[in-house]
mmCIF file of C-alpha atoms in Angstrom:
data_model
loop_
_atom_site.group_PDB
_atom_site.id
_atom_site.type_symbol
_atom_site.label_atom_id
_atom_site.label_comp_id
_atom_site.label_asym_id
_atom_site.label_seq_id
_atom_site.Cartn_x
_atom_site.Cartn_y
_atom_site.Cartn_z
ATOM 1 C CA MET A 8 13.115 -29.943 -13.208
ATOM 2 C CA GLN A 9 16.620 -29.321 -11.922
ATOM 3 C CA ASN A 10 16.701 -28.394 -8.247
ATOM 4 C CA LEU A 11 18.527 -25.459 -6.725
ATOM 5 C CA ASP A 12 21.220 -26.022 -4.115
ATOM 6 C CA PHE A 13 21.560 -23.261 -1.522
ATOM 7 C CA SER A 14 24.168 -24.914 0.660
ATOM 8 C CA ALA A 15 27.365 -23.124 1.648
ATOM 9 C CA ASP A 16 29.473 -25.534 -0.383
ATOM 10 C CA SER A 17 27.353 -24.954 -3.452
ATOM 11 C CA ARG A 18 27.598 -21.185 -3.160
ATOM 12 C CA SER A 19 31.388 -21.393 -3.100
ATOM 13 C CA ALA A 20 31.351 -23.459 -6.274
ATOM 14 C CA VAL A 21 28.199 -22.262 -7.936
ATOM 15 C CA SER A 22 29.105 -23.476 -11.388
ATOM 16 C CA ARG A 23 29.121 -27.116 -10.284
ATOM 17 C CA ARG A 24 25.431 -27.859 -10.742
ATOM 18 C CA GLY A 25 24.155 -25.247 -13.183
ATOM 19 C CA PHE A 26 21.365 -23.980 -10.920
ATOM 20 C CA VAL A 27 18.772 -23.837 -13.688
ATOM 21 C CA PHE A 28 15.589 -22.316 -12.317
ATOM 22 C CA GLY A 29 13.315 -25.037 -13.656
ATOM 23 C CA SER A 30 9.919 -23.380 -13.471
ATOM 24 C CA ALA A 31 11.047 -20.185 -15.146
ATOM 25 C CA ALA A 32 12.845 -22.124 -17.856
ATOM 26 C CA VAL A 33 9.811 -24.294 -18.608
ATOM 27 C CA ALA A 34 7.291 -21.463 -18.456
ATOM 28 C CA ALA A 35 9.373 -19.188 -20.688
ATOM 29 C CA ALA A 36 9.743 -20.277 -24.282
ATOM 30 C CA SER A 37 12.927 -19.716 -26.250
ATOM 31 C CA LEU A 38 13.277 -16.325 -27.867
ATOM 32 C CA ALA A 39 11.184 -16.399 -31.005
ATOM 33 C CA GLY A 40 13.727 -14.694 -33.224
ATOM 34 C CA GLY A 41 14.683 -11.088 -33.758
ATOM 35 C CA LYS A 42 12.094 -10.344 -36.444
ATOM 36 C CA SER A 43 9.181 -10.728 -34.051
ATOM 37 C CA PHE A 44 10.492 -7.989 -31.754
ATOM 38 C CA ALA A 45 10.330 -4.251 -32.340
ATOM 39 C CA GLU A 46 13.701 -2.570 -32.056
ATOM 40 C CA SER A 47 14.087 0.723 -30.217
ATOM 41 C CA SER A 48 16.950 3.154 -30.102
ATOM 42 C CA GLY A 49 16.004 3.921 -26.519
ATOM 43 C CA SER A 50 16.052 7.651 -27.117
ATOM 44 C CA SER A 51 13.821 10.097 -25.289
ATOM 45 C CA SER A 52 11.386 9.798 -28.204
ATOM 46 C CA ASP A 53 10.545 6.236 -27.107
ATOM 47 C CA ASN A 54 7.293 7.088 -25.370
ATOM 48 C CA GLY A 55 5.769 3.706 -24.833
ATOM 49 C CA SER A 56 3.376 1.535 -26.771
ATOM 50 C CA GLU A 57 -0.239 0.573 -27.054
ATOM 51 C CA GLY A 58 -1.221 -2.883 -25.936
ATOM 52 C CA THR A 59 -1.349 -4.987 -22.798
ATOM 53 C CA ALA A 60 1.002 -7.227 -20.880
ATOM 54 C CA ILE A 61 -0.082 -10.038 -23.214
ATOM 55 C CA THR A 62 0.344 -8.188 -26.513
ATOM 56 C CA VAL A 63 2.986 -5.471 -26.054
ATOM 57 C CA PRO A 64 6.090 -6.145 -28.148
ATOM 58 C CA THR A 65 9.514 -6.672 -26.659
ATOM 59 C CA ARG A 66 11.974 -3.916 -27.482
ATOM 60 C CA PHE A 67 15.720 -3.580 -27.108
ATOM 61 C CA VAL A 68 18.033 -0.727 -26.233
ATOM 62 C CA GLU A 69 21.817 -0.955 -26.192
ATOM 63 C CA THR A 70 24.148 1.002 -23.945
ATOM 64 C CA ASN A 71 27.621 0.408 -22.524
ATOM 65 C CA GLY A 72 27.857 -2.844 -24.475
ATOM 66 C CA ILE A 73 24.659 -4.301 -22.950
ATOM 67 C CA ARG A 74 21.532 -4.947 -25.025
ATOM 68 C CA PHE A 75 18.590 -4.644 -22.638
ATOM 69 C CA ALA A 76 15.233 -6.283 -23.439
ATOM 70 C CA TYR A 77 12.165 -4.421 -22.191
ATOM 71 C CA ARG A 78 8.449 -3.839 -22.665
ATOM 72 C CA ARG A 79 6.776 -0.454 -22.264
ATOM 73 C CA TRP A 80 3.110 0.450 -22.457
ATOM 74 C CA GLY A 81 0.344 2.323 -20.659
ATOM 75 C CA LYS A 82 -1.209 5.751 -20.249
ATOM 76 C CA LYS A 83 1.129 8.643 -20.921
ATOM 77 C CA GLY A 84 1.349 11.718 -18.728
ATOM 78 C CA ASN A 85 2.550 10.533 -15.336
ATOM 79 C CA LEU A 86 6.095 9.425 -14.629
ATOM 80 C CA PRO A 87 6.810 5.902 -15.889
ATOM 81 C CA LEU A 88 6.948 3.119 -13.304
ATOM 82 C CA VAL A 89 10.034 0.929 -13.760
ATOM 83 C CA PHE A 90 9.896 -2.642 -12.388
ATOM 84 C CA ASN A 91 12.824 -4.623 -10.925
ATOM 85 C CA GLN A 92 12.277 -8.374 -11.027
ATOM 86 C CA HIS A 93 12.542 -11.201 -8.487
ATOM 87 C CA PHE A 94 15.028 -14.078 -8.278
ATOM 88 C CA THR A 95 15.628 -15.612 -11.729
ATOM 89 C CA GLY A 96 12.560 -13.927 -13.196
ATOM 90 C CA ASN A 97 12.311 -12.663 -16.764
ATOM 91 C CA LEU A 98 9.847 -10.447 -18.664
ATOM 92 C CA ASP A 99 7.111 -13.080 -18.487
ATOM 93 C CA ASN A 100 7.283 -13.605 -14.722
ATOM 94 C CA TRP A 101 5.150 -10.597 -13.766
ATOM 95 C CA ASP A 102 1.391 -10.830 -13.129
ATOM 96 C CA PRO A 103 -0.409 -9.324 -16.155
ATOM 97 C CA ALA A 104 -3.332 -8.257 -13.958
ATOM 98 C CA VAL A 105 -1.050 -6.046 -11.868
ATOM 99 C CA LEU A 106 0.841 -4.665 -14.846
ATOM 100 C CA ASP A 107 -2.277 -3.727 -16.801
ATOM 101 C CA GLY A 108 -4.035 -2.373 -13.716
ATOM 102 C CA LEU A 109 -1.174 0.044 -13.148
ATOM 103 C CA ALA A 110 -0.832 0.783 -16.874
ATOM 104 C CA ARG A 111 -4.340 2.230 -16.918
ATOM 105 C CA GLU A 112 -2.957 5.287 -15.096
ATOM 106 C CA ARG A 113 0.724 5.436 -16.127
ATOM 107 C CA GLU A 114 3.339 3.910 -18.373
ATOM 108 C CA VAL A 115 4.874 0.740 -17.001
ATOM 109 C CA ILE A 116 8.318 -0.475 -18.008
ATOM 110 C CA ILE A 117 9.520 -3.999 -17.325
ATOM 111 C CA PHE A 118 13.022 -5.039 -18.319
ATOM 112 C CA ASN A 119 15.606 -7.774 -18.066
ATOM 113 C CA ASN A 120 18.696 -6.543 -16.310
ATOM 114 C CA ALA A 121 22.105 -7.440 -17.740
ATOM 115 C CA GLY A 122 22.592 -11.147 -18.365
ATOM 116 C CA ILE A 123 18.959 -12.066 -17.715
ATOM 117 C CA ALA A 124 17.092 -14.053 -20.393
ATOM 118 C CA SER A 125 17.020 -11.990 -23.636
ATOM 119 C CA SER A 126 19.321 -9.223 -22.341
ATOM 120 C CA THR A 127 23.026 -9.540 -23.030
ATOM 121 C CA GLY A 128 25.915 -8.960 -20.652
ATOM 122 C CA GLU A 129 26.962 -10.590 -17.412
ATOM 123 C CA VAL A 130 24.955 -10.877 -14.190
ATOM 124 C CA PRO A 131 26.812 -9.103 -11.367
ATOM 125 C CA SER A 132 27.213 -10.940 -8.077
ATOM 126 C CA THR A 133 26.191 -7.875 -6.028
ATOM 127 C CA PHE A 134 23.052 -5.773 -5.953
ATOM 128 C CA ALA A 135 25.264 -2.699 -6.302
ATOM 129 C CA GLY A 136 26.403 -4.009 -9.675
ATOM 130 C CA MET A 137 22.848 -4.826 -10.718
ATOM 131 C CA ALA A 138 21.739 -1.325 -9.678
ATOM 132 C CA LYS A 139 24.429 0.274 -11.838
ATOM 133 C CA ASN A 140 23.173 -1.677 -14.831
ATOM 134 C CA ALA A 141 19.555 -0.721 -14.100
ATOM 135 C CA GLU A 142 20.621 2.908 -13.950
ATOM 136 C CA LEU A 143 22.295 2.526 -17.343
ATOM 137 C CA PHE A 144 19.046 1.138 -18.750
ATOM 138 C CA ILE A 145 16.954 4.019 -17.387
ATOM 139 C CA ASP A 146 19.462 6.552 -18.724
ATOM 140 C CA ALA A 147 19.444 4.853 -22.130
ATOM 141 C CA LEU A 148 15.700 5.464 -22.414
ATOM 142 C CA GLY A 149 16.339 9.166 -21.899
ATOM 143 C CA MET A 150 14.450 9.364 -18.603
ATOM 144 C CA THR A 151 15.659 11.810 -15.954
ATOM 145 C CA GLN A 152 13.176 10.756 -13.269
ATOM 146 C CA VAL A 153 10.990 7.693 -12.715
ATOM 147 C CA ASP A 154 8.926 5.940 -10.096
ATOM 148 C CA LEU A 155 10.533 2.654 -9.080
ATOM 149 C CA LEU A 156 9.100 -0.733 -8.041
ATOM 150 C CA GLY A 157 11.164 -3.624 -6.755
ATOM 151 C CA PHE A 158 9.916 -7.118 -5.928
ATOM 152 C CA SER A 159 11.938 -9.508 -3.740
ATOM 153 C CA ILE A 160 15.604 -9.177 -4.767
ATOM 154 C CA GLY A 161 14.406 -6.486 -7.177
ATOM 155 C CA GLY A 162 13.532 -4.456 -4.087
ATOM 156 C CA MET A 163 17.119 -4.746 -2.916
ATOM 157 C CA VAL A 164 18.305 -3.484 -6.291
ATOM 158 C CA ALA A 165 15.754 -0.652 -6.118
ATOM 159 C CA GLN A 166 17.036 0.457 -2.710
ATOM 160 C CA GLN A 167 20.557 0.616 -4.096
ATOM 161 C CA ILE A 168 19.407 2.671 -7.094
ATOM 162 C CA VAL A 169 17.874 5.251 -4.759
ATOM 163 C CA VAL A 170 21.068 5.380 -2.684
ATOM 164 C CA ASP A 171 23.177 5.801 -5.840
ATOM 165 C CA ARG A 172 20.954 8.237 -7.703
ATOM 166 C CA PRO A 173 18.373 9.851 -5.390
ATOM 167 C CA GLU A 174 17.463 12.457 -7.990
ATOM 168 C CA LEU A 175 16.445 9.711 -10.425
ATOM 169 C CA VAL A 176 13.603 8.349 -8.272
ATOM 170 C CA ARG A 177 10.465 10.240 -7.229
ATOM 171 C CA LYS A 178 8.588 7.468 -5.364
ATOM 172 C CA LEU A 179 9.475 3.924 -4.384
ATOM 173 C CA ILE A 180 7.406 0.733 -4.032
ATOM 174 C CA LEU A 181 9.096 -2.187 -2.239
ATOM 175 C CA ILE A 182 7.348 -5.571 -2.236
ATOM 176 C CA GLY A 183 8.376 -8.725 -0.377
ATOM 177 C CA THR A 184 11.886 -7.435 0.149
ATOM 178 C CA ALA A 185 14.424 -6.647 2.844
ATOM 179 C CA PRO A 186 17.039 -4.124 3.916
ATOM 180 C CA ARG A 187 20.719 -4.960 4.083
ATOM 181 C CA ASN A 188 21.577 -7.406 6.878
ATOM 182 C CA GLN A 189 18.154 -8.982 6.497
ATOM 183 C CA ASP A 190 16.623 -11.504 8.876
ATOM 184 C CA ALA A 191 16.595 -14.993 7.365
ATOM 185 C CA GLY A 192 16.173 -17.152 10.448
ATOM 186 C CA ASN A 193 18.721 -19.938 10.661
ATOM 187 C CA GLY A 194 19.052 -20.148 6.890
ATOM 188 C CA THR A 195 22.418 -20.380 5.189
ATOM 189 C CA GLY A 196 23.785 -17.405 3.274
ATOM 190 C CA TYR A 197 20.947 -15.075 4.343
ATOM 191 C CA ILE A 198 18.426 -17.251 2.505
ATOM 192 C CA THR A 199 15.539 -18.594 4.585
ATOM 193 C CA PRO A 200 15.296 -22.354 5.181
ATOM 194 C CA GLU A 201 11.860 -22.319 3.558
ATOM 195 C CA THR A 202 13.326 -20.781 0.404
ATOM 196 C CA ALA A 203 15.905 -23.545 0.147
ATOM 197 C CA SER A 204 13.210 -26.172 0.681
ATOM 198 C CA VAL A 205 10.716 -24.734 -1.805
ATOM 199 C CA PHE A 206 13.224 -24.119 -4.598
ATOM 200 C CA GLY A 207 14.949 -27.441 -3.971
ATOM 201 C CA ALA A 208 11.791 -29.536 -4.450
ATOM 202 C CA SER A 209 10.353 -30.998 -7.661
ATOM 203 C CA TYR A 210 6.955 -30.040 -9.090
ATOM 204 C CA ASN A 211 4.627 -31.482 -11.706
ATOM 205 C CA PRO A 212 3.895 -29.417 -13.681
ATOM 206 C CA PRO A 213 6.956 -27.273 -12.885
ATOM 207 C CA GLU A 214 5.023 -23.990 -12.711
ATOM 208 C CA ASN A 215 3.210 -25.294 -9.626
ATOM 209 C CA MET A 216 6.310 -24.231 -7.723
ATOM 210 C CA TRP A 217 4.813 -20.724 -7.734
ATOM 211 C CA LEU A 218 1.941 -21.990 -5.588
ATOM 212 C CA LYS A 219 4.493 -22.637 -2.831
ATOM 213 C CA VAL A 220 6.674 -19.585 -3.460
ATOM 214 C CA PHE A 221 3.933 -16.969 -3.673
ATOM 215 C CA PHE A 222 0.930 -18.361 -1.753
ATOM 216 C CA THR A 223 0.174 -19.886 1.621
ATOM 217 C CA ASP A 224 -1.178 -23.422 2.031
ATOM 218 C CA SER A 225 -4.716 -22.265 2.843
ATOM 219 C CA GLU A 226 -7.496 -23.227 0.444
ATOM 220 C CA LYS A 227 -8.273 -19.577 -0.282
ATOM 221 C CA SER A 228 -4.685 -18.637 -1.012
ATOM 222 C CA GLN A 229 -4.080 -21.707 -3.186
ATOM 223 C CA ALA A 230 -7.226 -20.896 -5.189
ATOM 224 C CA ALA A 231 -5.831 -17.406 -5.771
ATOM 225 C CA GLY A 232 -2.570 -19.026 -6.803
ATOM 226 C CA ARG A 233 -4.243 -21.170 -9.435
ATOM 227 C CA GLU A 234 -5.868 -18.050 -10.893
ATOM 228 C CA PHE A 235 -2.467 -16.371 -10.905
ATOM 229 C CA LEU A 236 -0.953 -19.269 -12.851
ATOM 230 C CA LYS A 237 -3.582 -18.832 -15.568
ATOM 231 C CA ARG A 238 -2.618 -15.175 -15.895
ATOM 232 C CA TYR A 239 1.091 -15.912 -15.653
ATOM 233 C CA LEU A 240 0.943 -18.305 -18.618
ATOM 234 C CA SER A 241 -1.501 -16.229 -20.679
ATOM 235 C CA ARG A 242 1.099 -14.653 -22.959
ATOM 236 C CA THR A 243 1.531 -17.327 -25.602
ATOM 237 C CA LYS A 244 3.306 -15.414 -28.400
ATOM 238 C CA ASP A 245 6.735 -13.787 -28.309
ATOM 239 C CA ARG A 246 7.522 -15.060 -24.833
ATOM 240 C CA ASP A 247 10.881 -14.230 -23.331
ATOM 241 C CA ALA A 248 13.978 -16.414 -23.488
ATOM 242 C CA ALA A 249 14.815 -18.779 -20.657
ATOM 243 C CA ILE A 250 17.449 -17.692 -18.172
ATOM 244 C CA SER A 251 20.941 -19.141 -18.407
ATOM 245 C CA GLU A 252 22.700 -21.310 -15.845
ATOM 246 C CA LYS A 253 24.756 -18.285 -14.739
ATOM 247 C CA VAL A 254 21.830 -16.276 -13.339
ATOM 248 C CA ALA A 255 20.905 -18.041 -10.101
ATOM 249 C CA PRO A 256 24.457 -18.433 -8.760
ATOM 250 C CA ALA A 257 25.173 -14.724 -9.223
ATOM 251 C CA GLN A 258 21.896 -13.713 -7.597
ATOM 252 C CA ILE A 259 22.433 -16.102 -4.678
ATOM 253 C CA ALA A 260 25.861 -14.559 -4.157
ATOM 254 C CA ALA A 261 24.306 -11.086 -4.211
ATOM 255 C CA VAL A 262 21.825 -12.073 -1.482
ATOM 256 C CA GLY A 263 24.709 -13.258 0.679
ATOM 257 C CA GLU A 264 26.674 -10.058 0.138
ATOM 258 C CA TRP A 265 23.579 -7.939 0.927
ATOM 259 C CA GLY A 266 23.008 -9.857 4.152
ATOM 260 C CA ALA A 267 26.607 -9.492 5.338
ATOM 261 C CA HIS A 268 26.945 -5.809 4.513
ATOM 262 C CA PRO A 269 29.353 -4.020 6.877
ATOM 263 C CA GLY A 270 28.521 -0.956 8.928
ATOM 264 C CA GLU A 271 25.676 0.097 11.197
ATOM 265 C CA ARG A 272 22.564 -1.940 10.498
ATOM 266 C CA PHE A 273 19.835 0.007 8.628
ATOM 267 C CA ALA A 274 21.749 3.323 8.809
ATOM 268 C CA TYR A 275 21.639 3.764 5.023
ATOM 269 C CA LEU A 276 17.826 3.735 5.085
ATOM 270 C CA LYS A 277 17.798 7.102 6.853
ATOM 271 C CA SER A 278 19.109 8.726 3.670
ATOM 272 C CA ILE A 279 16.220 7.482 1.512
ATOM 273 C CA ALA A 280 13.828 10.432 1.669
ATOM 274 C CA GLN A 281 11.518 9.333 -1.147
ATOM 275 C CA PRO A 282 7.927 8.465 -0.213
ATOM 276 C CA THR A 283 7.928 4.673 -0.033
ATOM 277 C CA LEU A 284 5.127 2.110 -0.112
ATOM 278 C CA ILE A 285 6.128 -1.222 1.444
ATOM 279 C CA VAL A 286 4.017 -4.317 0.774
ATOM 280 C CA SER A 287 4.259 -7.793 2.290
ATOM 281 C CA GLY A 288 2.225 -10.830 3.158
ATOM 282 C CA ASN A 289 1.760 -11.564 6.839
ATOM 283 C CA HIS A 290 3.275 -15.029 6.282
ATOM 284 C CA ASP A 291 6.086 -14.440 3.811
ATOM 285 C CA VAL A 292 8.492 -17.353 4.199
ATOM 286 C CA ILE A 293 10.728 -16.419 1.261
ATOM 287 C CA VAL A 294 11.673 -12.967 2.585
ATOM 288 C CA TYR A 295 10.423 -12.912 6.157
ATOM 289 C CA THR A 296 7.725 -10.352 6.926
ATOM 290 C CA VAL A 297 9.786 -8.855 9.766
ATOM 291 C CA ASN A 298 12.070 -7.363 7.119
ATOM 292 C CA SER A 299 9.221 -5.153 5.928
ATOM 293 C CA LEU A 300 8.851 -3.936 9.503
ATOM 294 C CA HIS A 301 12.558 -3.094 9.557
ATOM 295 C CA LEU A 302 12.060 -1.051 6.389
ATOM 296 C CA VAL A 303 9.046 0.921 7.587
ATOM 297 C CA GLN A 304 10.642 1.587 10.975
ATOM 298 C CA ASN A 305 13.831 2.985 9.483
ATOM 299 C CA LEU A 306 12.774 4.736 6.281
ATOM 300 C CA PRO A 307 11.838 8.372 7.013
ATOM 301 C CA ASN A 308 8.707 8.476 4.829
ATOM 302 C CA ALA A 309 7.259 4.987 4.478
ATOM 303 C CA LYS A 310 3.886 3.258 4.692
ATOM 304 C CA LEU A 311 3.392 -0.500 5.144
ATOM 305 C CA ILE A 312 0.582 -2.694 3.822
ATOM 306 C CA LEU A 313 0.403 -6.236 5.244
ATOM 307 C CA TYR A 314 -1.980 -8.600 3.483
ATOM 308 C CA PRO A 315 -3.635 -11.406 5.490
ATOM 309 C CA ASP A 316 -3.114 -15.104 4.772
ATOM 310 C CA ALA A 317 -0.480 -14.102 2.229
ATOM 311 C CA ASN A 318 3.003 -15.296 1.353
ATOM 312 C CA HIS A 319 5.669 -13.820 -0.946
ATOM 313 C CA GLY A 320 3.193 -13.039 -3.740
ATOM 314 C CA SER A 321 0.776 -11.035 -1.590
ATOM 315 C CA TRP A 322 0.304 -8.366 -4.269
ATOM 316 C CA TYR A 323 -0.652 -11.055 -6.781
ATOM 317 C CA GLU A 324 -3.142 -12.631 -4.392
ATOM 318 C CA TYR A 325 -4.719 -9.247 -3.592
ATOM 319 C CA HIS A 326 -4.031 -7.706 -6.977
ATOM 320 C CA ASP A 327 -7.150 -5.509 -7.154
ATOM 321 C CA ASP A 328 -6.468 -3.963 -3.762
ATOM 322 C CA PHE A 329 -2.778 -3.540 -4.544
ATOM 323 C CA ILE A 330 -3.527 -1.754 -7.815
ATOM 324 C CA PHE A 331 -5.878 0.641 -5.980
ATOM 325 C CA GLU A 332 -3.359 1.348 -3.222
ATOM 326 C CA ALA A 333 -0.386 1.669 -5.562
ATOM 327 C CA ASN A 334 -2.161 4.054 -7.919
ATOM 328 C CA ARG A 335 -3.380 6.134 -4.978
ATOM 329 C CA PHE A 336 0.148 6.291 -3.598
ATOM 330 C CA LEU A 337 1.726 7.220 -6.921
ATOM 331 C CA ASN A 338 -0.969 9.765 -7.793
ATOM 332 C CA ALA A 339 -0.768 11.608 -4.457
#
């Protein structure tokens, strides 16, 4: 496994080491070839698919020169819930238990933003750029309003989408994320020291890194993590492509730009009127828990759930409770 370097020198010359996100690359098989994937024009007639997180086919929609890979399934009727992924994640990096639990009551849509894994295009080095591409994807599917979920850096992208296009988003779920000018302790580049340590270490097998990223060191949390890994690796056919060496450097740069954003701290949050559910673990060392408090204190219409003995993957550890709370929030 190739380690990630979060130092200041490395961020100023991000191409030097490649920054391959080892666990994601190992856990995600190479794209199995175009014939195994259903193509979609992405028109408004694309109304989802039968199946589960394990069986739903990958589709593609092209707009503005970008070919987006996505999966869409679930119960029709309610607004679709569009997911924005974490650092270096691809279509296979979500928890199938969460996806299918939410899909029982609404369509869920997961996608690779531009330049990620099986999507084409370039990865922007700002969350504003990533948000613009996500908006293009939503528009390409012919949707005029959605519910939006963002996890980790995906939550930063989701906030920017709401700022850009408030009419596009009905309700917002933010998980393990932070506002602009986030608290990261004494970490470099607005990345916590624990993040640099966890992602810089080696693991055998590589996917065990998720036990440190998403779960605390307690016996109970680690047991939940091992169950998560089983689910995480349960899709064995038509898995997504690995990410390229260009992804992590761009996303690291975006975190730094988000953390150094000019202007009055948290002022932009006052303009986000959408009902918002904020979720965090009480011991999140990847995106510090205090950032969720900043969000709930400054968003006009927000509710916070803090899970006990939980790290960055709190909603995966407490997936049954999260599904109940999220569906209740979205259905209200």
